[in-house]
Coordinates of C-alpha atoms in Angstrom, one line a residue:
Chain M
X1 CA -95.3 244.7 47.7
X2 CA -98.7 244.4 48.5
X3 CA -99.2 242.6 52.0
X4 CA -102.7 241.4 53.5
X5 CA -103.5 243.7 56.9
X6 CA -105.2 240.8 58.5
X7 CA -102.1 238.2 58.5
X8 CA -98.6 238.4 60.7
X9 CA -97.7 235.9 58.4
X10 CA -93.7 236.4 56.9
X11 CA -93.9 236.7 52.7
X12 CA -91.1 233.8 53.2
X13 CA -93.6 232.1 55.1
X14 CA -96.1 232.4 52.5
X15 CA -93.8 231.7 49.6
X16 CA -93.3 228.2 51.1
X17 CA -96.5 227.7 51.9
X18 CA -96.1 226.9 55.9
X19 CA -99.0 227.5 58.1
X20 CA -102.5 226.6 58.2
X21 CA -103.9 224.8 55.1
X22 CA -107.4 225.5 56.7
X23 CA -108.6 222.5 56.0
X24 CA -108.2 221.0 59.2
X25 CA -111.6 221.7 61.0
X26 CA -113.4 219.8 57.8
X27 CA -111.0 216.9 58.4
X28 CA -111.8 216.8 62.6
X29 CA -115.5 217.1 61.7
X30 CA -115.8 214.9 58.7
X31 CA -113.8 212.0 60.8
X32 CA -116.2 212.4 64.0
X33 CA -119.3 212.8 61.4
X34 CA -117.9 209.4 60.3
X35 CA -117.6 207.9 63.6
X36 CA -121.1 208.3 64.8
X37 CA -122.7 207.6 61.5
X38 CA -120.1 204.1 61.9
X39 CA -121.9 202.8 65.2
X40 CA -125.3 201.4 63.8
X41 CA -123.3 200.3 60.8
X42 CA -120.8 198.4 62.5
X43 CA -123.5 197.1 64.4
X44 CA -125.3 195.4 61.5
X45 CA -122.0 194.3 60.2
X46 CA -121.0 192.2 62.9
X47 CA -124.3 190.5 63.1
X48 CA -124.2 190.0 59.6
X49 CA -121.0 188.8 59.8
X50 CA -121.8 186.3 62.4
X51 CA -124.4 184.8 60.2
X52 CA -122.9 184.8 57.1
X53 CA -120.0 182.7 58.4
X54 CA -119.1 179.7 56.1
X55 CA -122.0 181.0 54.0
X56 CA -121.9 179.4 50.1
X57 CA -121.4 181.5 47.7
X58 CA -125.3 181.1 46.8
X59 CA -126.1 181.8 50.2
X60 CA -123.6 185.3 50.4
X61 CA -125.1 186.5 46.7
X62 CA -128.7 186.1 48.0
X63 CA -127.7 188.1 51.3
X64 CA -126.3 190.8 49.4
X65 CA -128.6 191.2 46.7
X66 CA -131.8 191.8 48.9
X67 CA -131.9 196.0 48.6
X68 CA -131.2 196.4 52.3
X69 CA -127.9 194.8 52.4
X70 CA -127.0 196.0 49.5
X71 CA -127.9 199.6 50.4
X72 CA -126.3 199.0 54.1
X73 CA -123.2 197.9 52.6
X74 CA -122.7 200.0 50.3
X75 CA -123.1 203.1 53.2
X76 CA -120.8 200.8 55.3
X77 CA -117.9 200.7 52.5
X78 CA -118.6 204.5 52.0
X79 CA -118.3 205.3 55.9
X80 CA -115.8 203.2 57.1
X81 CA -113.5 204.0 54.2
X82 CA -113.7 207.2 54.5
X83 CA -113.4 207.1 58.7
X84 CA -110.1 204.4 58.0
X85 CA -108.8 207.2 55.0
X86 CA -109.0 210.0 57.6
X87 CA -107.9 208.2 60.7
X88 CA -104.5 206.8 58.3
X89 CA -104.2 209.8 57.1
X90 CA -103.6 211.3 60.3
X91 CA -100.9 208.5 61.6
X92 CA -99.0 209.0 58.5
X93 CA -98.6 213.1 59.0
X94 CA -97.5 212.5 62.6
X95 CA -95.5 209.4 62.6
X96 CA -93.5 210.4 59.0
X97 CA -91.1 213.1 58.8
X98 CA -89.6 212.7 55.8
X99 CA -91.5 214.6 53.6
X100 CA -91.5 213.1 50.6
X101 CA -92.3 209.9 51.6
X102 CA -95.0 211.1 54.3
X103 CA -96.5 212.6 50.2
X104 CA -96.0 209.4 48.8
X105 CA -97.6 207.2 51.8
X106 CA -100.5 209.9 52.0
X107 CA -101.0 210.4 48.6
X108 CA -100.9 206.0 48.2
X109 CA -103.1 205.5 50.8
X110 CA -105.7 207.8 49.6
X111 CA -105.6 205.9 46.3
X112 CA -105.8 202.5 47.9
X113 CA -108.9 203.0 49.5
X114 CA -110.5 204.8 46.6
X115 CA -109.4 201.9 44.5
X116 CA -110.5 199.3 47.0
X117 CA -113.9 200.9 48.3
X118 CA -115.3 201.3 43.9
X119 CA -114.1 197.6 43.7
X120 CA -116.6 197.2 46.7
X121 CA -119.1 198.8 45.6
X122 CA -119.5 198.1 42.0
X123 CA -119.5 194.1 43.4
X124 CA -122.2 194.8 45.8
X125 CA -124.2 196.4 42.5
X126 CA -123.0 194.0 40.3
X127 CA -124.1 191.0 42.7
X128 CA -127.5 193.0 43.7
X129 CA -128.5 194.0 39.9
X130 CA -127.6 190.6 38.6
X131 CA -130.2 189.4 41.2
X132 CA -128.3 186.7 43.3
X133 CA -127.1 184.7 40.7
Chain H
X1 CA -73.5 219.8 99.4
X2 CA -75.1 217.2 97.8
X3 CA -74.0 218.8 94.6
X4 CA -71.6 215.6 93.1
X5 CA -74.6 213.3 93.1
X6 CA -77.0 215.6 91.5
X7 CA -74.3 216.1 88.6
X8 CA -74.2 212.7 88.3
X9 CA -77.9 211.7 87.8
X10 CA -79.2 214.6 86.5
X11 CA -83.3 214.7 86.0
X12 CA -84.4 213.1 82.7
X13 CA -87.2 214.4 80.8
X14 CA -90.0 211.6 80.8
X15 CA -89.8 209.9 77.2
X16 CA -91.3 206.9 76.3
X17 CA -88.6 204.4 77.5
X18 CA -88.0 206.1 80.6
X19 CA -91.9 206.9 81.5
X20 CA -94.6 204.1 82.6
X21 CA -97.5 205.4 81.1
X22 CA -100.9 205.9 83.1
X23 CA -103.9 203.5 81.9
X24 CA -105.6 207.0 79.9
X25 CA -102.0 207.1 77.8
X26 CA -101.8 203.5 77.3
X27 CA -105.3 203.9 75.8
X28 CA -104.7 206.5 73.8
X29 CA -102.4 205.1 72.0
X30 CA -104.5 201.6 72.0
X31 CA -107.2 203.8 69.7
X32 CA -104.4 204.6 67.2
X33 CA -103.2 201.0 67.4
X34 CA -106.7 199.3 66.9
X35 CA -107.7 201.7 64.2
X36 CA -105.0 200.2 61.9
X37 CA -105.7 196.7 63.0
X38 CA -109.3 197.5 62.1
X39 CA -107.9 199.1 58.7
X40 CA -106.4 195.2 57.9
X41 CA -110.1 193.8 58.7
X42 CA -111.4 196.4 56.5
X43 CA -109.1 195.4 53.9
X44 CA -110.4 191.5 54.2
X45 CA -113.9 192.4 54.3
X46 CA -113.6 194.5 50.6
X47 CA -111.7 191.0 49.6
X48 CA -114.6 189.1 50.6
X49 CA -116.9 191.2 49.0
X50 CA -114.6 191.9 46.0
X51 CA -114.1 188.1 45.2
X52 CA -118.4 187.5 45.1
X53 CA -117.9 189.9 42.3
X54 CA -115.7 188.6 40.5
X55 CA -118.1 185.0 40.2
X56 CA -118.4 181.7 42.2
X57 CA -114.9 180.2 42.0
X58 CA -113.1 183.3 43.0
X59 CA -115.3 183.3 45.9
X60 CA -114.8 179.4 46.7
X61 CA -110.7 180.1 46.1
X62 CA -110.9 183.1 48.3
X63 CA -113.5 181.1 51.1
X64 CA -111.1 178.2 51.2
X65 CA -108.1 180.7 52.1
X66 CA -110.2 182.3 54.4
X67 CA -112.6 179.8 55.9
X68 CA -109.9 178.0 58.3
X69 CA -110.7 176.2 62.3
X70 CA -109.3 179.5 63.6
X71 CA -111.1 182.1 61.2
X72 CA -113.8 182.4 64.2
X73 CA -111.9 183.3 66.8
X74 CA -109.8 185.8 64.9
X75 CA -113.5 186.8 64.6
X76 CA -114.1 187.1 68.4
X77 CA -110.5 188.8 68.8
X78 CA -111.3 191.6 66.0
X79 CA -114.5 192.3 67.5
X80 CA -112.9 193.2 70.9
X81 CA -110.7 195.7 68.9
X82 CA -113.8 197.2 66.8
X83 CA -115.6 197.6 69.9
X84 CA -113.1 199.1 71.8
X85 CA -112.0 201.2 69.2
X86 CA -115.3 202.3 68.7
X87 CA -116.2 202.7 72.7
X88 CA -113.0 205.0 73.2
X89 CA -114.5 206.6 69.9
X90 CA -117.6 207.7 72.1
X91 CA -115.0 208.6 74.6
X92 CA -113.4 211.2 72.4
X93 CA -116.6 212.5 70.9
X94 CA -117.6 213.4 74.3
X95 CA -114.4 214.9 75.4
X96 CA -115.0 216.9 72.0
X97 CA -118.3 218.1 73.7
X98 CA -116.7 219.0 76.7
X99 CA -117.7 216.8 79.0
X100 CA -115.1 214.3 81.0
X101 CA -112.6 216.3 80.6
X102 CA -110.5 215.9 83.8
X103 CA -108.2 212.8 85.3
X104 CA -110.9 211.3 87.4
X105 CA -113.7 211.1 84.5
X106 CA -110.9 210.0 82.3
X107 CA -110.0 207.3 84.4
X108 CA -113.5 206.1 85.0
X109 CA -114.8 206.8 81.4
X110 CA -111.5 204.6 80.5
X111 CA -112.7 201.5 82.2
X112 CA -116.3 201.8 80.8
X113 CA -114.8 201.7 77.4
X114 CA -112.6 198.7 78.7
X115 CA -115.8 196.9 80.2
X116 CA -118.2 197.8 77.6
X117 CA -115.4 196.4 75.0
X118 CA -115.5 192.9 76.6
X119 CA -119.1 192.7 77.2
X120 CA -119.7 192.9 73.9
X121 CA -116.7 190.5 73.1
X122 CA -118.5 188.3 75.3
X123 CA -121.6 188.4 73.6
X124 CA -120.1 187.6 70.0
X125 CA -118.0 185.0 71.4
X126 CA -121.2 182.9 73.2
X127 CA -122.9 183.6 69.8
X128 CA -120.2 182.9 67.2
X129 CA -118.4 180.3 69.1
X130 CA -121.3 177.9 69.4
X131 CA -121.7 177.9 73.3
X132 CA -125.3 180.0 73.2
X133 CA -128.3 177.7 72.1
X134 CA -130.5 180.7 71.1
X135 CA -131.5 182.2 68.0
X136 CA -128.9 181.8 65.9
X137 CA -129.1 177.8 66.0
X138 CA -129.5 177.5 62.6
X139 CA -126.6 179.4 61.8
X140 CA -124.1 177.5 63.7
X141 CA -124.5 174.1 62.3
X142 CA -124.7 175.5 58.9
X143 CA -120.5 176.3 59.4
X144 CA -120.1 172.6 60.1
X145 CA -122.5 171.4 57.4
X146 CA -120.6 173.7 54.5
X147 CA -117.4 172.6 56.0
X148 CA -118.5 169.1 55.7
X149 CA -119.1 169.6 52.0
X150 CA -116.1 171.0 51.0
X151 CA -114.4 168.4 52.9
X152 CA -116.2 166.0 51.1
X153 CA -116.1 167.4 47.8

């Protein structure tokens, strides 16, 4: 049997697959990435918010189809999807430790937000190409 | 000596029942806490979005749901969580630089966050809750006017 030089690793070890994914530098980075790109965004969405309260649907159609909103938005879903997927994501691996539902919660999760951030976005270009409307 | 006693109440391990926790623990804890409250406002802000999508009555139907007396100050009380959450954010990215990283920065660092978070709830409050006559006067009668209509119609 063949076994790497570079790794005090046991074959059993390997065989199960315990140990470092290495992954997890990409995750830290990609949710702190996330977190600074959030704080102008959250920013504008709170003030947009704030206006757009009770807003018609004319009135929220016509806020969203102007380029910048729509562009901001769609970054906003993007970001703060991904920073909510990540942040869950983490939760889920410590609080759960039964493994196959920790999968099934991660692995659910995941797919919600997928699901629910396209939905987002192909309204906001839906709305914006169909021009208020 | 005083052996029999000792046997008796033998030291416990601090563990979360047993253990008050310092301020910095109470707000860790808070960041994991506000990011899944945040998650839920996340989740309301696609349906609002989603339901413009899907054409006018879907987003009257989803408005009328939504668009209750109390709608604004869940408003107010879900900004105090984003900007906490994202003040204690700053926190961590700077403990991630290295800097703050000891009890005494932790503790002061902790009450900016806490200070910072309810300046700005301040803020959104006195503009959301119609007690600041500024800029946004146009906006706030707006709310009542809409209401009025669908009251109406």
């Amino acid at each position: 049997m063949v076994k790497s030089n570079n790794s005090i690793q046991s074959d059993l070890g390997k065989a199960k697959g315990l140990g470092s994914a290495h992954t997890g530098t990409h995750h830290w980075l990609m949710q702190r990435v996330t977190a600074v790109a959030s704080v102008p965004l959250v920013f504008w969405v709170v003030y947009s918010i704030f206006k757009l309260q009770g807003a018609d649907y004319a009135a929220f159609t016509t806020w969203l189809a102007s380029p910048v909103n729509a562009v901001l938005s769609i970054l906003f879903v993007l970001n703060s999807f991904y920073h909510a997927m990540l942040g869950n994501q983490v939760i889920i691996e410590d609080y759960i430790s039964c493994r196959w539902f920790r999968m099934t919660k991660l692995i659910g999760m995941k797919l919600f937000f997928i699901a629910l951030g396209v939905a987002c976005i192909f309204s906001i270009l839906k709305i914006s190409f169909a021009g208020g409307m | 000596m005083s052996e029999p006693s000792q046997v008796k109440q033998r030291p416990l391990s601090p563990h979360l029942q047993v253990y008050r926790l310092p301020m910095t623990a109470k707000m860790s804890i808070s960041h994991r806490i506000t990011g899944v409250i945040l998650t839920a406002g996340l989740v309301l802000l696609a349906i609002w979005v989603i339901a413009a999508g899907l054409g006018e009555d879907r987003y009257n139907q989803v408005m009328e749901l939504i668009d209750t007396p109390y709608t604004k100050y869940i408003f107010v009380v879900w900004a105090f969580v984003l900007f906490y959450h994202m003040g204690n954010g700053f926190r961590h990215v700077l403990w991630d630089i290295g800097f703050g990283l000891n009890e005494k920065s932790a503790q002061r660092t902790g009450t900016l966050v806490l200070l910072f978070a309810a300046v700005m709830t301040y803020g959104v409050w006195q503009l959301s809750c119609g007690c600041y006559k500024g800029w946004f006067i146009k906006a706030a009668p707006m709310t009542e006017e809409v209401r009025a209509q669908q009251g109406a119609g």
